[in-house]
PDB file of C-alpha atoms in Angstrom:
ATOM      1  CA  UNK A   1      -2.175  10.235  13.669  1.00  0.00           C
ATOM      2  CA  UNK A   2      -4.997  12.002  13.901  1.00  0.00           C
ATOM      3  CA  UNK A   3      -8.072   9.798  14.197  1.00  0.00           C
ATOM      4  CA  UNK A   4      -9.723  12.159  10.367  1.00  0.00           C
ATOM      5  CA  UNK A   5      -7.243  10.919   8.068  1.00  0.00           C
ATOM      6  CA  UNK A   6      -9.743  12.919   5.445  1.00  0.00           C
ATOM      7  CA  UNK A   7     -12.702  15.616   6.274  1.00  0.00           C
ATOM      8  CA  UNK A   8     -14.578  17.292   3.762  1.00  0.00           C
ATOM      9  CA  UNK A   9     -16.393  20.004   4.462  1.00  0.00           C
ATOM     10  CA  UNK A  10     -19.290  21.969   2.701  1.00  0.00           C
ATOM     11  CA  UNK A  11     -17.403  22.047  -0.575  1.00  0.00           C
ATOM     12  CA  UNK A  12     -18.883  23.322  -3.725  1.00  0.00           C
ATOM     13  CA  UNK A  13     -17.489  23.642  -7.280  1.00  0.00           C
ATOM     14  CA  UNK A  14     -18.752  26.116  -9.588  1.00  0.00           C
ATOM     15  CA  UNK A  15     -16.766  26.200 -13.450  1.00  0.00           C
ATOM     16  CA  UNK A  16     -17.486  29.544 -15.133  1.00  0.00           C
ATOM     17  CA  UNK A  17     -17.869  29.269 -19.033  1.00  0.00           C
ATOM     18  CA  UNK A  18     -18.165  32.835 -20.414  1.00  0.00           C
ATOM     19  CA  UNK A  19     -21.309  34.142 -18.589  1.00  0.00           C
ATOM     20  CA  UNK A  20     -22.266  30.561 -17.389  1.00  0.00           C
ATOM     21  CA  UNK A  21     -22.182  29.240 -14.295  1.00  0.00           C
ATOM     22  CA  UNK A  22     -22.393  25.131 -13.759  1.00  0.00           C
ATOM     23  CA  UNK A  23     -22.433  24.105  -9.975  1.00  0.00           C
ATOM     24  CA  UNK A  24     -21.354  20.638 -10.071  1.00  0.00           C
ATOM     25  CA  UNK A  25     -20.642  20.081  -6.387  1.00  0.00           C
ATOM     26  CA  UNK A  26     -23.201  22.045  -4.197  1.00  0.00           C
ATOM     27  CA  UNK A  27     -22.619  20.544  -0.306  1.00  0.00           C
ATOM     28  CA  UNK A  28     -20.450  17.624  -0.226  1.00  0.00           C
ATOM     29  CA  UNK A  29     -19.474  16.634   3.799  1.00  0.00           C
ATOM     30  CA  UNK A  30     -17.523  13.581   4.465  1.00  0.00           C
ATOM     31  CA  UNK A  31     -14.568  12.207   6.680  1.00  0.00           C
ATOM     32  CA  UNK A  32     -13.516   9.089   6.852  1.00  0.00           C
ATOM     33  CA  UNK A  33     -10.418   7.351   9.391  1.00  0.00           C
ATOM     34  CA  UNK A  34      -7.206   6.161   8.273  1.00  0.00           C
ATOM     35  CA  UNK A  35      -7.185   2.598   6.860  1.00  0.00           C
ATOM     36  CA  UNK A  36     -10.602   2.689   5.347  1.00  0.00           C
ATOM     37  CA  UNK A  37     -12.345   2.351   2.099  1.00  0.00           C
ATOM     38  CA  UNK A  38     -14.454   4.990   0.324  1.00  0.00           C
ATOM     39  CA  UNK A  39     -16.668   4.425  -2.478  1.00  0.00           C
ATOM     40  CA  UNK A  40     -18.557   7.146  -4.424  1.00  0.00           C
ATOM     41  CA  UNK A  41     -20.888   6.326  -7.612  1.00  0.00           C
ATOM     42  CA  UNK A  42     -22.634   7.914  -9.628  1.00  0.00           C
ATOM     43  CA  UNK A  43     -23.974   8.820 -13.032  1.00  0.00           C
ATOM     44  CA  UNK A  44     -21.762  10.153 -15.198  1.00  0.00           C
ATOM     45  CA  UNK A  45     -20.851  14.071 -15.567  1.00  0.00           C
ATOM     46  CA  UNK A  46     -22.225  13.923 -11.601  1.00  0.00           C
ATOM     47  CA  UNK A  47     -19.204  15.082 -10.652  1.00  0.00           C
ATOM     48  CA  UNK A  48     -16.790  12.439  -8.975  1.00  0.00           C
ATOM     49  CA  UNK A  49     -13.815  13.119 -11.103  1.00  0.00           C
ATOM     50  CA  UNK A  50     -14.224  16.608  -9.810  1.00  0.00           C
ATOM     51  CA  UNK A  51     -14.678  16.429  -6.423  1.00  0.00           C
ATOM     52  CA  UNK A  52     -11.587  13.613  -6.508  1.00  0.00           C
ATOM     53  CA  UNK A  53      -9.593  16.169  -8.390  1.00  0.00           C
ATOM     54  CA  UNK A  54     -10.234  18.292  -5.279  1.00  0.00           C
ATOM     55  CA  UNK A  55      -9.182  16.350  -2.433  1.00  0.00           C
ATOM     56  CA  UNK A  56      -5.844  15.802  -4.748  1.00  0.00           C
ATOM     57  CA  UNK A  57      -5.445  19.647  -5.278  1.00  0.00           C
ATOM     58  CA  UNK A  58      -5.492  19.289  -8.812  1.00  0.00           C
ATOM     59  CA  UNK A  59      -8.475  21.700  -8.884  1.00  0.00           C
ATOM     60  CA  UNK A  60      -9.496  24.756  -5.883  1.00  0.00           C
ATOM     61  CA  UNK A  61     -12.943  24.398  -3.814  1.00  0.00           C
ATOM     62  CA  UNK A  62     -15.356  27.152  -5.351  1.00  0.00           C
ATOM     63  CA  UNK A  63     -15.807  27.013  -1.210  1.00  0.00           C
ATOM     64  CA  UNK A  64     -15.592  24.875   1.892  1.00  0.00           C
ATOM     65  CA  UNK A  65     -12.089  23.186   2.942  1.00  0.00           C
ATOM     66  CA  UNK A  66     -10.649  19.745   2.766  1.00  0.00           C
ATOM     67  CA  UNK A  67      -7.862  18.563   5.360  1.00  0.00           C
ATOM     68  CA  UNK A  68      -5.816  15.463   4.864  1.00  0.00           C
ATOM     69  CA  UNK A  69      -4.529  14.840   8.493  1.00  0.00           C
ATOM     70  CA  UNK A  70      -3.520  18.292   9.893  1.00  0.00           C
ATOM     71  CA  UNK A  71      -3.009  19.866   6.296  1.00  0.00           C
ATOM     72  CA  UNK A  72      -5.198  21.929   5.080  1.00  0.00           C
ATOM     73  CA  UNK A  73      -5.482  21.151   0.920  1.00  0.00           C
ATOM     74  CA  UNK A  74      -7.938  24.028   0.347  1.00  0.00           C
ATOM     75  CA  UNK A  75      -5.342  26.938   1.683  1.00  0.00           C
ATOM     76  CA  UNK A  76      -2.329  25.093  -0.007  1.00  0.00           C
ATOM     77  CA  UNK A  77      -0.362  27.419  -2.685  1.00  0.00           C
ATOM     78  CA  UNK A  78       1.669  25.498  -5.428  1.00  0.00           C
ATOM     79  CA  UNK A  79       4.534  24.586  -4.428  1.00  0.00           C
ATOM     80  CA  UNK A  80       2.990  23.400  -0.928  1.00  0.00           C
ATOM     81  CA  UNK A  81       0.053  21.168  -3.745  1.00  0.00           C
ATOM     82  CA  UNK A  82       2.935  19.799  -5.306  1.00  0.00           C
ATOM     83  CA  UNK A  83       4.844  18.228  -2.271  1.00  0.00           C
ATOM     84  CA  UNK A  84       1.288  17.285  -0.651  1.00  0.00           C
ATOM     85  CA  UNK A  85       0.634  15.289  -4.089  1.00  0.00           C
ATOM     86  CA  UNK A  86       4.247  13.993  -4.554  1.00  0.00           C
ATOM     87  CA  UNK A  87       4.575  12.471  -0.782  1.00  0.00           C
ATOM     88  CA  UNK A  88       0.763  12.134   0.388  1.00  0.00           C
ATOM     89  CA  UNK A  89      -1.031  10.918  -2.379  1.00  0.00           C
ATOM     90  CA  UNK A  90      -0.680   8.051  -5.020  1.00  0.00           C
ATOM     91  CA  UNK A  91      -3.149   8.231  -7.881  1.00  0.00           C
ATOM     92  CA  UNK A  92      -4.588   5.816 -10.165  1.00  0.00           C
ATOM     93  CA  UNK A  93      -6.642   6.669 -13.421  1.00  0.00           C
ATOM     94  CA  UNK A  94      -8.907   4.891 -15.643  1.00  0.00           C
ATOM     95  CA  UNK A  95      -6.430   5.292 -18.721  1.00  0.00           C
ATOM     96  CA  UNK A  96      -3.302   3.988 -17.091  1.00  0.00           C
ATOM     97  CA  UNK A  97      -1.277   7.267 -17.577  1.00  0.00           C
ATOM     98  CA  UNK A  98       2.356   4.989 -18.065  1.00  0.00           C
ATOM     99  CA  UNK A  99       5.749   6.644 -19.946  1.00  0.00           C
ATOM    100  CA  UNK A 100       5.497   4.690 -23.257  1.00  0.00           C
ATOM    101  CA  UNK A 101       9.763   4.820 -23.644  1.00  0.00           C
ATOM    102  CA  UNK A 102      10.100   3.423 -19.911  1.00  0.00           C
ATOM    103  CA  UNK A 103       9.225  -0.685 -18.421  1.00  0.00           C
ATOM    104  CA  UNK A 104       6.834  -1.040 -16.020  1.00  0.00           C
ATOM    105  CA  UNK A 105       9.710  -1.056 -13.587  1.00  0.00           C
ATOM    106  CA  UNK A 106      10.532   2.162 -14.885  1.00  0.00           C
ATOM    107  CA  UNK A 107       7.468   3.365 -14.578  1.00  0.00           C
ATOM    108  CA  UNK A 108       6.879   2.420 -11.299  1.00  0.00           C
ATOM    109  CA  UNK A 109      10.043   3.782  -9.444  1.00  0.00           C
ATOM    110  CA  UNK A 110       9.871   7.204 -11.143  1.00  0.00           C
ATOM    111  CA  UNK A 111       7.566   8.910  -8.363  1.00  0.00           C
ATOM    112  CA  UNK A 112      10.352   7.459  -6.216  1.00  0.00           C
ATOM    113  CA  UNK A 113      13.159   8.794  -7.987  1.00  0.00           C
ATOM    114  CA  UNK A 114      11.755  12.140  -7.972  1.00  0.00           C
ATOM    115  CA  UNK A 115      10.799  12.262  -4.694  1.00  0.00           C
ATOM    116  CA  UNK A 116      14.462  12.043  -3.908  1.00  0.00           C
ATOM    117  CA  UNK A 117      14.726   8.083  -3.123  1.00  0.00           C
ATOM    118  CA  UNK A 118      18.076   6.080  -3.892  1.00  0.00           C
ATOM    119  CA  UNK A 119      18.065   4.899  -6.873  1.00  0.00           C
ATOM    120  CA  UNK A 120      18.747   1.351  -5.917  1.00  0.00           C
ATOM    121  CA  UNK A 121      16.083   1.516  -2.726  1.00  0.00           C
ATOM    122  CA  UNK A 122      13.478   3.388  -5.700  1.00  0.00           C
ATOM    123  CA  UNK A 123      14.181  -0.092  -8.227  1.00  0.00           C
ATOM    124  CA  UNK A 124      14.034  -2.885  -5.348  1.00  0.00           C
ATOM    125  CA  UNK A 125      10.740  -2.067  -3.728  1.00  0.00           C
ATOM    126  CA  UNK A 126       9.140  -0.990  -7.770  1.00  0.00           C
ATOM    127  CA  UNK A 127      10.228  -4.306  -8.124  1.00  0.00           C
ATOM    128  CA  UNK A 128       8.586  -5.219  -4.195  1.00  0.00           C
ATOM    129  CA  UNK A 129       5.367  -4.401  -5.942  1.00  0.00           C
ATOM    130  CA  UNK A 130       5.509  -5.230  -9.832  1.00  0.00           C
ATOM    131  CA  UNK A 131       5.459  -8.729  -7.577  1.00  0.00           C
ATOM    132  CA  UNK A 132       2.933  -8.167  -5.304  1.00  0.00           C
ATOM    133  CA  UNK A 133       0.368  -7.381  -8.153  1.00  0.00           C
ATOM    134  CA  UNK A 134       1.753 -10.660 -10.244  1.00  0.00           C
ATOM    135  CA  UNK A 135       4.585  -8.596 -12.955  1.00  0.00           C
ATOM    136  CA  UNK A 136       7.317 -10.694 -11.783  1.00  0.00           C
ATOM    137  CA  UNK A 137       7.781 -11.623 -14.741  1.00  0.00           C
ATOM    138  CA  UNK A 138       7.468  -7.995 -16.695  1.00  0.00           C
ATOM    139  CA  UNK A 139       9.678  -6.065 -15.317  1.00  0.00           C
ATOM    140  CA  UNK A 140      11.886  -5.432 -18.759  1.00  0.00           C
ATOM    141  CA  UNK A 141       8.682  -5.345 -20.600  1.00  0.00           C
ATOM    142  CA  UNK A 142       7.067  -1.677 -22.091  1.00  0.00           C
ATOM    143  CA  UNK A 143       3.652  -0.582 -21.579  1.00  0.00           C
ATOM    144  CA  UNK A 144       2.686  -1.290 -25.539  1.00  0.00           C
ATOM    145  CA  UNK A 145       4.124  -4.938 -24.957  1.00  0.00           C
ATOM    146  CA  UNK A 146       1.597  -5.521 -22.048  1.00  0.00           C
ATOM    147  CA  UNK A 147      -2.163  -6.199 -22.092  1.00  0.00           C
ATOM    148  CA  UNK A 148      -4.945  -3.592 -20.756  1.00  0.00           C
ATOM    149  CA  UNK A 149      -5.211  -4.892 -17.495  1.00  0.00           C
ATOM    150  CA  UNK A 150      -1.461  -5.599 -16.941  1.00  0.00           C
ATOM    151  CA  UNK A 151      -0.784  -1.814 -17.057  1.00  0.00           C
ATOM    152  CA  UNK A 152      -3.709  -1.400 -14.679  1.00  0.00           C
ATOM    153  CA  UNK A 153      -1.391  -3.428 -12.457  1.00  0.00           C
ATOM    154  CA  UNK A 154       1.303  -1.445 -12.875  1.00  0.00           C
ATOM    155  CA  UNK A 155      -0.314   2.033 -12.123  1.00  0.00           C
ATOM    156  CA  UNK A 156      -2.061   0.754  -8.753  1.00  0.00           C
ATOM    157  CA  UNK A 157       2.136  -0.975  -8.335  1.00  0.00           C
ATOM    158  CA  UNK A 158       3.144   2.794  -9.115  1.00  0.00           C
ATOM    159  CA  UNK A 159      -0.281   5.235  -7.440  1.00  0.00           C
ATOM    160  CA  UNK A 160       2.051   2.913  -3.760  1.00  0.00           C
ATOM    161  CA  UNK A 161       5.612   3.244  -4.418  1.00  0.00           C
ATOM    162  CA  UNK A 162       5.655   6.780  -1.984  1.00  0.00           C
ATOM    163  CA  UNK A 163       3.826   5.452   0.100  1.00  0.00           C
ATOM    164  CA  UNK A 164       0.768   7.697   0.720  1.00  0.00           C
ATOM    165  CA  UNK A 165      -1.326   8.418   3.333  1.00  0.00           C
ATOM    166  CA  UNK A 166      -4.451   8.349   1.049  1.00  0.00           C
ATOM    167  CA  UNK A 167      -4.579   6.661  -2.285  1.00  0.00           C
ATOM    168  CA  UNK A 168      -7.216   8.487  -5.354  1.00  0.00           C
ATOM    169  CA  UNK A 169      -8.395   5.743  -7.492  1.00  0.00           C
ATOM    170  CA  UNK A 170     -10.569   7.061 -10.761  1.00  0.00           C
ATOM    171  CA  UNK A 171     -12.460   4.108 -12.529  1.00  0.00           C
ATOM    172  CA  UNK A 172      -9.608   2.027 -12.106  1.00  0.00           C
ATOM    173  CA  UNK A 173     -11.450  -0.981 -13.932  1.00  0.00           C
ATOM    174  CA  UNK A 174     -12.960   0.832 -15.942  1.00  0.00           C
ATOM    175  CA  UNK A 175     -11.552   0.285 -18.980  1.00  0.00           C
ATOM    176  CA  UNK A 176     -10.724  -3.423 -18.566  1.00  0.00           C
ATOM    177  CA  UNK A 177     -13.488  -6.108 -19.006  1.00  0.00           C
ATOM    178  CA  UNK A 178     -14.818  -8.650 -16.547  1.00  0.00           C
ATOM    179  CA  UNK A 179     -12.306 -11.142 -15.980  1.00  0.00           C
ATOM    180  CA  UNK A 180      -8.593  -8.261 -15.273  1.00  0.00           C
ATOM    181  CA  UNK A 181     -11.429  -6.030 -13.900  1.00  0.00           C
ATOM    182  CA  UNK A 182     -11.667  -8.679 -10.999  1.00  0.00           C
ATOM    183  CA  UNK A 183      -8.135  -9.118 -11.319  1.00  0.00           C
ATOM    184  CA  UNK A 184      -6.976  -5.427 -10.691  1.00  0.00           C
ATOM    185  CA  UNK A 185      -9.974  -4.748  -8.097  1.00  0.00           C
ATOM    186  CA  UNK A 186      -8.661  -7.838  -6.087  1.00  0.00           C
ATOM    187  CA  UNK A 187      -5.127  -6.853  -5.776  1.00  0.00           C
ATOM    188  CA  UNK A 188      -5.605  -3.395  -5.670  1.00  0.00           C
ATOM    189  CA  UNK A 189      -7.722  -4.091  -2.164  1.00  0.00           C
ATOM    190  CA  UNK A 190      -5.507  -6.256  -0.521  1.00  0.00           C
ATOM    191  CA  UNK A 191      -2.349  -4.559  -0.766  1.00  0.00           C
ATOM    192  CA  UNK A 192      -4.247  -1.147   0.048  1.00  0.00           C
ATOM    193  CA  UNK A 193      -5.096  -4.030   3.482  1.00  0.00           C
ATOM    194  CA  UNK A 194      -1.946  -5.018   3.445  1.00  0.00           C
ATOM    195  CA  UNK A 195      -0.368  -1.407   4.188  1.00  0.00           C
ATOM    196  CA  UNK A 196      -3.047   0.060   5.655  1.00  0.00           C
ATOM    197  CA  UNK A 197      -4.166   2.565   3.152  1.00  0.00           C
ATOM    198  CA  UNK A 198      -6.577   4.703   2.790  1.00  0.00           C
ATOM    199  CA  UNK A 199      -9.010   4.338  -0.255  1.00  0.00           C
ATOM    200  CA  UNK A 200     -10.966   7.173  -1.920  1.00  0.00           C
ATOM    201  CA  UNK A 201     -12.561   5.376  -5.099  1.00  0.00           C
ATOM    202  CA  UNK A 202     -14.956   6.611  -7.452  1.00  0.00           C
ATOM    203  CA  UNK A 203     -16.581   4.261 -10.105  1.00  0.00           C
ATOM    204  CA  UNK A 204     -19.554   2.803 -12.262  1.00  0.00           C
ATOM    205  CA  UNK A 205     -18.526  -1.126 -11.167  1.00  0.00           C
ATOM    206  CA  UNK A 206     -21.257  -3.052  -8.968  1.00  0.00           C
ATOM    207  CA  UNK A 207     -19.082  -4.839  -7.546  1.00  0.00           C
ATOM    208  CA  UNK A 208     -16.025  -2.587  -6.373  1.00  0.00           C
ATOM    209  CA  UNK A 209     -19.069  -0.790  -4.983  1.00  0.00           C
ATOM    210  CA  UNK A 210     -19.542  -2.656  -2.748  1.00  0.00           C
ATOM    211  CA  UNK A 211     -16.582  -3.350  -0.938  1.00  0.00           C
ATOM    212  CA  UNK A 212     -16.544   0.476   0.628  1.00  0.00           C
ATOM    213  CA  UNK A 213     -16.002   0.891   4.493  1.00  0.00           C
ATOM    214  CA  UNK A 214     -17.964   3.762   3.333  1.00  0.00           C
ATOM    215  CA  UNK A 215     -20.622   3.703   0.676  1.00  0.00           C
ATOM    216  CA  UNK A 216     -21.951   7.442  -1.232  1.00  0.00           C
ATOM    217  CA  UNK A 217     -23.885   8.053  -4.371  1.00  0.00           C
ATOM    218  CA  UNK A 218     -23.269  11.613  -5.472  1.00  0.00           C
ATOM    219  CA  UNK A 219     -26.947  12.946  -7.027  1.00  0.00           C
ATOM    220  CA  UNK A 220     -27.640  16.753  -7.884  1.00  0.00           C
ATOM    221  CA  UNK A 221     -23.882  17.730  -6.270  1.00  0.00           C
ATOM    222  CA  UNK A 222     -24.317  16.220  -2.574  1.00  0.00           C
ATOM    223  CA  UNK A 223     -23.150  12.781  -1.118  1.00  0.00           C
ATOM    224  CA  UNK A 224     -26.124  10.686  -0.484  1.00  0.00           C
ATOM    225  CA  UNK A 225     -24.905   7.343   2.089  1.00  0.00           C
ATOM    226  CA  UNK A 226     -25.714   4.163   1.111  1.00  0.00           C
TER     227      UNK A 226
END
């Protein structure tokens, strides 16, 4: 594996609405080796989520390059981006985005099934991950039967199902009370460490921010090391 897993170099992002240009990210530069936790903080609307979306190939950069391993994300076509998101990334959003008509077990297994993992293997791994986030007794429950903290723990398990190189977490505890936030935090960091994953996390949560191996403040479109 390359010494640097993620490299972001001279990245700009400008949104254009009508005749107006809004430069959200001006000059973003950072890199991280495998197995590290990178935490990015900053005020609401400063571009933290936009940066995650660029790394995740959900939006295109205006200028600059993003490289993950030996893959240049910023030059991928839509087909390659779809495979990149499916095979290389795990996403955790502030809203859990679980499918209401599927159980916790099914929600976690679905990305693996889409990637062609045999059904038995996908459900076995989903059950293991749910056990690791303390939900072995809730496998058959639907999202509406789970608490907010439990739903977010299902989302953490789902992010790991395809054994991604990189996990992108956007305010993963932002909708939770302090007690549930700490549980989700502990389990997320424990799993990231156990499976040796690289985590890029954006948050307002000061407790979460202290846990990073690399910590940055995003201010006026530029990343500042903390």
